[in-house]
PDB file of C-alpha atoms in Angstrom:
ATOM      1  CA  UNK B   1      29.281  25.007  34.606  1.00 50.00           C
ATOM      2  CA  UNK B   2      26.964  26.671  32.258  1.00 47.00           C
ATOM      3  CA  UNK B   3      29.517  26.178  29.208  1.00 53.00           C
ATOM      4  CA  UNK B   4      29.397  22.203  30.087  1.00 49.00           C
ATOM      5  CA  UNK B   5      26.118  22.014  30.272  1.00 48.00           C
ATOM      6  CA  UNK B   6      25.840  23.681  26.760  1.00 44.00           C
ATOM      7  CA  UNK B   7      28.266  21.204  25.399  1.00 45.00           C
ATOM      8  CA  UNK B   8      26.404  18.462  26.796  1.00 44.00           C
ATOM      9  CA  UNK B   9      23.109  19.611  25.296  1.00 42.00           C
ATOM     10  CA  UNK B  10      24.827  20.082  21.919  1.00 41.00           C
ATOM     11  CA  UNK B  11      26.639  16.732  21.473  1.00 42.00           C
ATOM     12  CA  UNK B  12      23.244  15.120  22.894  1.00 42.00           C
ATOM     13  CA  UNK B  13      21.263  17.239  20.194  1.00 44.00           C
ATOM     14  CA  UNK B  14      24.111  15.756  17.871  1.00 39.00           C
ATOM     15  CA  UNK B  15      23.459  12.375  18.628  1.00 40.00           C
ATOM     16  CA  UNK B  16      19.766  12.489  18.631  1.00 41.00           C
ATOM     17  CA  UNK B  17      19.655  14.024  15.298  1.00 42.00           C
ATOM     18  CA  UNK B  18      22.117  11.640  13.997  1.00 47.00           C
ATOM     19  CA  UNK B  19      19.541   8.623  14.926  1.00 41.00           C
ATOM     20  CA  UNK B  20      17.401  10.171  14.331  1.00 47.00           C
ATOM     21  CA  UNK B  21      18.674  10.595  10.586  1.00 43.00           C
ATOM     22  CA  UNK B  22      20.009   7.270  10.343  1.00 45.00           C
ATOM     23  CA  UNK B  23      16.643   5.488  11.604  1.00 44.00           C
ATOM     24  CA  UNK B  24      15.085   7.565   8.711  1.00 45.00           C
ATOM     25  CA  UNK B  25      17.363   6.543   6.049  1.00 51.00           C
ATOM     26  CA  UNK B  26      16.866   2.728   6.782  1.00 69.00           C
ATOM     27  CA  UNK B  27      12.925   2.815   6.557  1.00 87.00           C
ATOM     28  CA  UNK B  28      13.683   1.779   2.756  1.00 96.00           C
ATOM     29  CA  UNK B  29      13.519   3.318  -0.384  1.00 98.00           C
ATOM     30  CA  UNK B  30      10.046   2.837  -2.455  1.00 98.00           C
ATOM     31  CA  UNK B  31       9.291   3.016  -6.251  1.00 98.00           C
ATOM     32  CA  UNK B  32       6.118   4.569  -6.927  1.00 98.00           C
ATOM     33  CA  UNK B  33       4.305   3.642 -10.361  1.00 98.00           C
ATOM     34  CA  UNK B  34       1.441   5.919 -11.408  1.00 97.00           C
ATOM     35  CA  UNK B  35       0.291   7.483 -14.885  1.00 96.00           C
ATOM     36  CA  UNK B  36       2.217  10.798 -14.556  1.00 96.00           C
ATOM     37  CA  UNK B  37       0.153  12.681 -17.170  1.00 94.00           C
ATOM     38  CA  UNK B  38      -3.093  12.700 -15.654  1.00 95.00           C
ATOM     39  CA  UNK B  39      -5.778  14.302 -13.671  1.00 96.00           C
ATOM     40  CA  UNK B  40      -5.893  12.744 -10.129  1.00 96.00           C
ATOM     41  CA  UNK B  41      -1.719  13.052  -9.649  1.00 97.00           C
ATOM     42  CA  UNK B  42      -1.937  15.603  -7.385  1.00 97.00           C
ATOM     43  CA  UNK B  43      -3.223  12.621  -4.863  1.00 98.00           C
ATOM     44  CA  UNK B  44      -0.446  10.596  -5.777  1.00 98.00           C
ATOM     45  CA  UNK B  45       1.586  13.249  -4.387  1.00 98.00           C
ATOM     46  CA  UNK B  46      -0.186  13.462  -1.713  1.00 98.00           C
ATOM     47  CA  UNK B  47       0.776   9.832  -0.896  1.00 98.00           C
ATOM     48  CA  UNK B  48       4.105  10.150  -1.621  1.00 98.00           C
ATOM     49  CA  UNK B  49       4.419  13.184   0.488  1.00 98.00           C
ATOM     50  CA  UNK B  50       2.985  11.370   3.324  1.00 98.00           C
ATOM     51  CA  UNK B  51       5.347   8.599   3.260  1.00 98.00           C
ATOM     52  CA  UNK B  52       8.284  10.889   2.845  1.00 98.00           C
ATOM     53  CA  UNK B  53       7.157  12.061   6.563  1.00 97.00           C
ATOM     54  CA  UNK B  54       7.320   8.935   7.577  1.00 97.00           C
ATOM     55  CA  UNK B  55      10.935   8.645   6.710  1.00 97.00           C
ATOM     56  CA  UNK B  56      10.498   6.786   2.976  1.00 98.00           C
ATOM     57  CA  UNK B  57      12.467   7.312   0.122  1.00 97.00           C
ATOM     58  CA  UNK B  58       9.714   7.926  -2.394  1.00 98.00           C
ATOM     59  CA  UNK B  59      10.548   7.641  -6.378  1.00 98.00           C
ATOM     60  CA  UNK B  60       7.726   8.241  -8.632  1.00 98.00           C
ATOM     61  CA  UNK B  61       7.744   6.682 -12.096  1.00 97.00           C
ATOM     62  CA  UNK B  62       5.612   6.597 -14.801  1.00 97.00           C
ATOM     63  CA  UNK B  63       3.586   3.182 -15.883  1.00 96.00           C
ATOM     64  CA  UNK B  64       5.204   2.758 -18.826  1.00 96.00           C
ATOM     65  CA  UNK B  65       8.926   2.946 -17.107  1.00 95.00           C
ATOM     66  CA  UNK B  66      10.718  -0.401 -17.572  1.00 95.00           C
ATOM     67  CA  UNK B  67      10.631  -2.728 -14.313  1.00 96.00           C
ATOM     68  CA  UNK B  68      13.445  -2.149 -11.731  1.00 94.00           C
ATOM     69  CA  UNK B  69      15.351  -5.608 -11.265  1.00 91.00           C
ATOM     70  CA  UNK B  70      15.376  -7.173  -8.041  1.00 88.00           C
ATOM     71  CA  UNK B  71      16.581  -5.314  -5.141  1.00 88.00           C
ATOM     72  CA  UNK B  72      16.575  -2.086  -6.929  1.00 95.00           C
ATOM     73  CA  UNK B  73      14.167  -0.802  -4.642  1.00 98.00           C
ATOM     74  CA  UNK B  74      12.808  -2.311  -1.268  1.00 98.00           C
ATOM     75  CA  UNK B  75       8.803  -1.534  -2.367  1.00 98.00           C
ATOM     76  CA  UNK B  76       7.089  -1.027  -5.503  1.00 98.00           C
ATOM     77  CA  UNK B  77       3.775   0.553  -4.602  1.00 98.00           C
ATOM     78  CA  UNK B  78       1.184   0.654  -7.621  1.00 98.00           C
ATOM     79  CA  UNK B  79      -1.352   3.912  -7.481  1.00 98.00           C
ATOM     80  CA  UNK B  80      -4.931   2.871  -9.568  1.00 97.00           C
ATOM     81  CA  UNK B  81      -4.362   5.756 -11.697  1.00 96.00           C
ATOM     82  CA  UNK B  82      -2.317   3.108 -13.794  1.00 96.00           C
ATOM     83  CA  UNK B  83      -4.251   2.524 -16.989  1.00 94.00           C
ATOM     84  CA  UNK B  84      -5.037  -1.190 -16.494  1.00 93.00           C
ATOM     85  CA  UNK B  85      -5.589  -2.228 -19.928  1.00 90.00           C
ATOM     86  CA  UNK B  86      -2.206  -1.312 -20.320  1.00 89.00           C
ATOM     87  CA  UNK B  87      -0.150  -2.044 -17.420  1.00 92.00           C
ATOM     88  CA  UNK B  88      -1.719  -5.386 -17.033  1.00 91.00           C
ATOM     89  CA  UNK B  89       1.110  -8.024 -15.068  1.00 94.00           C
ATOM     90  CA  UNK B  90       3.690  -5.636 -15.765  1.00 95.00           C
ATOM     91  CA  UNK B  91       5.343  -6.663 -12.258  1.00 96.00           C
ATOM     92  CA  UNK B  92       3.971  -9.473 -11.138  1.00 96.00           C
ATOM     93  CA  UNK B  93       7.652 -11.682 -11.759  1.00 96.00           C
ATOM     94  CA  UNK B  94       9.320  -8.944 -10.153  1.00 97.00           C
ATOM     95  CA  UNK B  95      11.168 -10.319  -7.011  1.00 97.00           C
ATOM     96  CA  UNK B  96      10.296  -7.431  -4.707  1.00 97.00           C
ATOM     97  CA  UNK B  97       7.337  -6.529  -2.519  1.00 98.00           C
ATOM     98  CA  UNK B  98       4.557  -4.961  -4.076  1.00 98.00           C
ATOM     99  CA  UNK B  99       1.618  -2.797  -2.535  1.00 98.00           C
ATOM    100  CA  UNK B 100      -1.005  -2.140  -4.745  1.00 98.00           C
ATOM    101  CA  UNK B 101      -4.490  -0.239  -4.811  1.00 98.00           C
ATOM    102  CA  UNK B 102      -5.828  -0.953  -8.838  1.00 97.00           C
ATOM    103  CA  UNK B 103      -8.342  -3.666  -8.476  1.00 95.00           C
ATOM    104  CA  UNK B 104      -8.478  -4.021 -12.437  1.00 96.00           C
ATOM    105  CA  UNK B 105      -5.254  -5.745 -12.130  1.00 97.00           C
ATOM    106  CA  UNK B 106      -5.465  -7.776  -9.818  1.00 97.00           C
ATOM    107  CA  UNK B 107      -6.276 -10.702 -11.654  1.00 96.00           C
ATOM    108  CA  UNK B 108      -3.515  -9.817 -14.105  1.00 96.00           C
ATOM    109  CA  UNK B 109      -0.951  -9.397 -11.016  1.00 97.00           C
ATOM    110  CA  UNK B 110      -2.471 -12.785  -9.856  1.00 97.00           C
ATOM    111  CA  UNK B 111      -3.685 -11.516  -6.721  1.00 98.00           C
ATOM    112  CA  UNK B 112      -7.222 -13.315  -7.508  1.00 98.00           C
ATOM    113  CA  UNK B 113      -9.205 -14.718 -10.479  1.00 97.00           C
ATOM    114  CA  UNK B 114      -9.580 -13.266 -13.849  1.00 95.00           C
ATOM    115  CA  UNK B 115     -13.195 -12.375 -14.266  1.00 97.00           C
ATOM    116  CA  UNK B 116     -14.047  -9.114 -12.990  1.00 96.00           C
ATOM    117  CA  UNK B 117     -17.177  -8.350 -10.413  1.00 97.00           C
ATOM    118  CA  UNK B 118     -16.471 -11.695  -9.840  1.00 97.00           C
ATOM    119  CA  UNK B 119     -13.345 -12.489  -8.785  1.00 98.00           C
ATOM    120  CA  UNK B 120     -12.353  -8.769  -8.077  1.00 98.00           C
ATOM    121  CA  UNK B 121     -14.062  -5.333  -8.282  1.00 98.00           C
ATOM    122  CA  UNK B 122     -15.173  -2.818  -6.381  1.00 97.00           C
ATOM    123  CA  UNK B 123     -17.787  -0.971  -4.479  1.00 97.00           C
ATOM    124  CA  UNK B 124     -19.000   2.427  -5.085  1.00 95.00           C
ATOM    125  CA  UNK B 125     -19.919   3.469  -1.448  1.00 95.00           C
ATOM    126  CA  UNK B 126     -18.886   2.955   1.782  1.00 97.00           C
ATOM    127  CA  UNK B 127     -17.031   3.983   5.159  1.00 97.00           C
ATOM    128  CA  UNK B 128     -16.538   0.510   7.115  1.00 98.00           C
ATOM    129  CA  UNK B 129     -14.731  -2.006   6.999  1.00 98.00           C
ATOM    130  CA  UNK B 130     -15.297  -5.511   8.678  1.00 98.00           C
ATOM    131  CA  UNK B 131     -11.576  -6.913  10.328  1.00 98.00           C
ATOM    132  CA  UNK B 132     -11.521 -10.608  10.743  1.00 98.00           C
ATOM    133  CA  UNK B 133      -8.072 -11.031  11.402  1.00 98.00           C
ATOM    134  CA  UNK B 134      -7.066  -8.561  14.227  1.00 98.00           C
ATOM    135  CA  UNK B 135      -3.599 -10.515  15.158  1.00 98.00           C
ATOM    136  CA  UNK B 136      -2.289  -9.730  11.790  1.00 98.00           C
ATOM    137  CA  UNK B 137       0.365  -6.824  11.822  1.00 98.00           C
ATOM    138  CA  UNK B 138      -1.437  -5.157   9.080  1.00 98.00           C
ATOM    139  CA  UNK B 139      -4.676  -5.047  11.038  1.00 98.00           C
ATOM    140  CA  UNK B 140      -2.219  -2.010  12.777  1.00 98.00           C
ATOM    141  CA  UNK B 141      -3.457  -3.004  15.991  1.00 98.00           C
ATOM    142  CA  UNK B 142      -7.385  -1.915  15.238  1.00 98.00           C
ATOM    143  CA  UNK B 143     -10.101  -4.258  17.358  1.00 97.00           C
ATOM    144  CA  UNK B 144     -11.770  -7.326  14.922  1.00 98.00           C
ATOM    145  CA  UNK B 145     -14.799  -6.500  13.518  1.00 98.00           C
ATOM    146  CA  UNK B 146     -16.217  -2.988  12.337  1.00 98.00           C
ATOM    147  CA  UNK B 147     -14.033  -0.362  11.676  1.00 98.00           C
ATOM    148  CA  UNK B 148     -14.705   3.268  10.146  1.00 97.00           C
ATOM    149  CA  UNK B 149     -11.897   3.776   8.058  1.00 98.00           C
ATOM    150  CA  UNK B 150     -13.246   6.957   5.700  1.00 97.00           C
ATOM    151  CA  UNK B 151     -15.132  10.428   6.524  1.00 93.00           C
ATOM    152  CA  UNK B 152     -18.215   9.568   4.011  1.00 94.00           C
ATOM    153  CA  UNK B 153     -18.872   6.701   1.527  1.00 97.00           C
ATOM    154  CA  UNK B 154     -16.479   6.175  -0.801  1.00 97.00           C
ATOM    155  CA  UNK B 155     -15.378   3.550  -3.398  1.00 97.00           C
ATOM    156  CA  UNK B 156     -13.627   0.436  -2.106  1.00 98.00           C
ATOM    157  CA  UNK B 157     -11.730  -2.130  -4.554  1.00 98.00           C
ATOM    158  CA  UNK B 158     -12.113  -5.411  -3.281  1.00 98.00           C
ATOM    159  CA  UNK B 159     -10.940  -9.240  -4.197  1.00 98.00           C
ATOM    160  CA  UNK B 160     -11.328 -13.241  -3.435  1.00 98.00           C
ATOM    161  CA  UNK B 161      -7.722 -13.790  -3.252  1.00 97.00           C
ATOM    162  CA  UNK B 162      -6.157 -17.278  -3.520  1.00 93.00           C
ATOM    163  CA  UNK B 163      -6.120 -19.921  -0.721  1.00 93.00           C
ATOM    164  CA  UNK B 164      -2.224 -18.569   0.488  1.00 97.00           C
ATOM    165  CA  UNK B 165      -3.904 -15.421   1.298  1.00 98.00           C
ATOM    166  CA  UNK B 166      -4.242 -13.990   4.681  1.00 98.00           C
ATOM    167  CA  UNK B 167      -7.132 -11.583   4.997  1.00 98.00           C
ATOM    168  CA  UNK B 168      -7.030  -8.802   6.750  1.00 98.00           C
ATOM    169  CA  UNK B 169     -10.498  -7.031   5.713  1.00 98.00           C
ATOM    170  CA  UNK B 170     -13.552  -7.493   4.401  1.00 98.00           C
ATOM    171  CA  UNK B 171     -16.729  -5.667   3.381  1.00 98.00           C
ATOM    172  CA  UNK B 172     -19.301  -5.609   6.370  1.00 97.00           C
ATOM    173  CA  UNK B 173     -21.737  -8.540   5.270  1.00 96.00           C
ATOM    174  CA  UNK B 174     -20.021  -9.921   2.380  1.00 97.00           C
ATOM    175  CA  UNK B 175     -16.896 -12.004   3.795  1.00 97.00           C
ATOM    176  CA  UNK B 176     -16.000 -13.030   0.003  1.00 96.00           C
ATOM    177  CA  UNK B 177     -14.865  -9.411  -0.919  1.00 98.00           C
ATOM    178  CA  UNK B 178     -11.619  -9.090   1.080  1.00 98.00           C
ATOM    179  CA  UNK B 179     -10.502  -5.681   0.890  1.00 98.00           C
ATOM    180  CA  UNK B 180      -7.814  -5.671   2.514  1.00 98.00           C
ATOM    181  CA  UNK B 181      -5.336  -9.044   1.889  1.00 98.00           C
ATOM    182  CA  UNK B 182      -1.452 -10.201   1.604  1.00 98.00           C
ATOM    183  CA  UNK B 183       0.340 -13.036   0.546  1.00 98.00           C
ATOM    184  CA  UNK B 184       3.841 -14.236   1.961  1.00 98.00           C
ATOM    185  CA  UNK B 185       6.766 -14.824  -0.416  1.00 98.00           C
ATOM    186  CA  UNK B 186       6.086 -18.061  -1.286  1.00 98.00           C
ATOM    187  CA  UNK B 187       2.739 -18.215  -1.003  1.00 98.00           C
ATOM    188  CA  UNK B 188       0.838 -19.848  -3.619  1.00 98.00           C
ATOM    189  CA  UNK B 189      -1.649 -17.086  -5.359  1.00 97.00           C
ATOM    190  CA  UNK B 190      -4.386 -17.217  -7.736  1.00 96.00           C
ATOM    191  CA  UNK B 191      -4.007 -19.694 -10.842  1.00 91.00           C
ATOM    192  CA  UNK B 192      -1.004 -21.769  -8.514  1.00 94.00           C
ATOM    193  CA  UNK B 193       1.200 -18.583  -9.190  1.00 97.00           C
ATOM    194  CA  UNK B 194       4.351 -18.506  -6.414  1.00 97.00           C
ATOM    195  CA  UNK B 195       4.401 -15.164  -4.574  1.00 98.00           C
ATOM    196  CA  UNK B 196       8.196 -13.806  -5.839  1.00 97.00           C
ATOM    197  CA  UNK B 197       7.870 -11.047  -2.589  1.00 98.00           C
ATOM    198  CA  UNK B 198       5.538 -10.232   0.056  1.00 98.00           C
ATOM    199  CA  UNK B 199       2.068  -8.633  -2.051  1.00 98.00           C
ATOM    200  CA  UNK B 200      -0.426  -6.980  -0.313  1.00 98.00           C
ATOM    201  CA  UNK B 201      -4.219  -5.436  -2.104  1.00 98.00           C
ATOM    202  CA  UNK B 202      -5.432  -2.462  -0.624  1.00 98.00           C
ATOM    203  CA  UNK B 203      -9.003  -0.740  -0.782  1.00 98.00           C
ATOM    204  CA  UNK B 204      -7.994   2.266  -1.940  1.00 98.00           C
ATOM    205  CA  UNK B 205      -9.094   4.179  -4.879  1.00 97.00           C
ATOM    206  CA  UNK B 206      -7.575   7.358  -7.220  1.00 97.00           C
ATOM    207  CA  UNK B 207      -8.860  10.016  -5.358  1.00 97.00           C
ATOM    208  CA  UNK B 208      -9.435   8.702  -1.662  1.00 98.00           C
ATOM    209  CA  UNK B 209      -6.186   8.681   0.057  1.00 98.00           C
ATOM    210  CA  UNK B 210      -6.886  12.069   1.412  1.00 97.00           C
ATOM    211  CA  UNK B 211     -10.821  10.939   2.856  1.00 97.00           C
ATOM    212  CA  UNK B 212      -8.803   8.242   5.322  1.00 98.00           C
ATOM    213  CA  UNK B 213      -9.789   8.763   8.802  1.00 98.00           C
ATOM    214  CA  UNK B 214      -7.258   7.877  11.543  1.00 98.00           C
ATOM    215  CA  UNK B 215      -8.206   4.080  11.405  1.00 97.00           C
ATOM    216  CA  UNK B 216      -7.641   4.137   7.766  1.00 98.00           C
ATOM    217  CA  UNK B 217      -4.049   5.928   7.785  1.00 98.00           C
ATOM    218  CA  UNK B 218      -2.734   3.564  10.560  1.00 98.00           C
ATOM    219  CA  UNK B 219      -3.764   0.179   8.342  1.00 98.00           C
ATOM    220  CA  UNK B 220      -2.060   2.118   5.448  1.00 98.00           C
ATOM    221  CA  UNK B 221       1.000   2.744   7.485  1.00 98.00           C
ATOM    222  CA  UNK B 222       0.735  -0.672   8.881  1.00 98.00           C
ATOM    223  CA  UNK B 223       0.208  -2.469   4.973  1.00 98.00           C
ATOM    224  CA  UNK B 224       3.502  -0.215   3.559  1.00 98.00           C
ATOM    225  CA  UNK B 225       5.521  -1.560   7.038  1.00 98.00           C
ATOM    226  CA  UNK B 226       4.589  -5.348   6.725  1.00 98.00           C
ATOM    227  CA  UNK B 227       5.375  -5.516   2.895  1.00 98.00           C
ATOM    228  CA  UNK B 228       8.559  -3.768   3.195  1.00 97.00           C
ATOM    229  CA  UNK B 229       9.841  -5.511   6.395  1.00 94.00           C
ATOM    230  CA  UNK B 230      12.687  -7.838   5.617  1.00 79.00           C
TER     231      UNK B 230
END
């Protein structure tokens, strides 16, 4: 009896591991584009060691790697420690979703307008975040309104994103800085611009990742899982 009931336990294990592996390996495999050679990587890795837990196959690449055709990968997420000036709208024709956290390009990407504190920029302190569109799956599930989403003040990019837009976040007391925002494929983005893939702006910024409080990491979580869902 004992002898079954090991055998049972171990083809169970088995089979549990096995799912477990194979629900892993279909969470998608993500290119990661960050300037290798410089100070603030260590975060990056910190990101990408994060969504490796989560069951992500994480590739990092330098900015100045060529762009992966179509398909190649099933997200591209772009780090702000990108140099903007030279990265520019490297990947904006690219037909694959894109997650992105460099403000200074998101006019070039167009995500938004092209004049800077304008149409995009960024704030140098705060913790909360204002959610006007709760329903949303990248709104993770968090209640509308004010959300703490970092441990102390800290720099948010933010962006007025085109009409196709669907925003997810804004600053508390200025509704035209969405900081957190995503447009379908298809959608039409800033200067009439057809979204290629799902794109969604994020608030981080190079060194911040690490400051998210629980609310924070679950809209994170939530922004990687929208863009890459087929």
């Amino acid at each position: 009896m004992m002898i079954k009931k090991t055998i049972a336990l171990l083809i169970f294990s088995l089979v549990f591991l096995g799912v477990n592996a194979q629900s892993k390996k279909k969470r998608g495999n993500i290119l990661y584009v960050l300037r290798m050679e410089y100070r603030d990587r260590p975060i990056d890795e910190k990101v990408k060691a994060h969504l490796d837990s989560l069951g992500y196959k994480v590739t990092l690449v330098d900015q100045s790697a060529e762009v992966p055709k179509a398909n190649a990968y099933d997200l591209i997420i772009i780090s702000s420690t990108v140099g903007s000036q030279d990265f520019e709208g490297k990947y904006k024709d690219v037909a694959t979703p894109i997650l992105s956290w460099e403000n200074d390009i998101l006019d070039d990407m167009r995500f938004t307008g092209r004049n800077k504190d304008v149409d995009f920029g960024e704030v140098t302190g705060e913790h909360y975040i204002w959610i006007v569109n709760a329903p949303h799956p990248i709104a993770a599930g968090l209640p509308a309104g004010i959300n703490s989403v970092y441990r102390k003040d800290q720099p948010m990019g933010w962006g007025k994103p085109g009409l196709g837009a669907s925003i997810i976040a804004t600053i508390p007391g200025q509704p035209d800085k969405a900081i957190i925002f995503g447009y379908e494929k298809g959608a039409t983005m800033d200067y009439d611009f057809i979204a290629p893939a799902r794109r969604v702006a994020f608030f981080l910024d190079n060194t911040t990742f690490p400051l998210l409080k629980e609310n924070g990491l679950k809209l994170f979580d939530a922004a990687v899982n929208w863009a890459i869902a087929k």
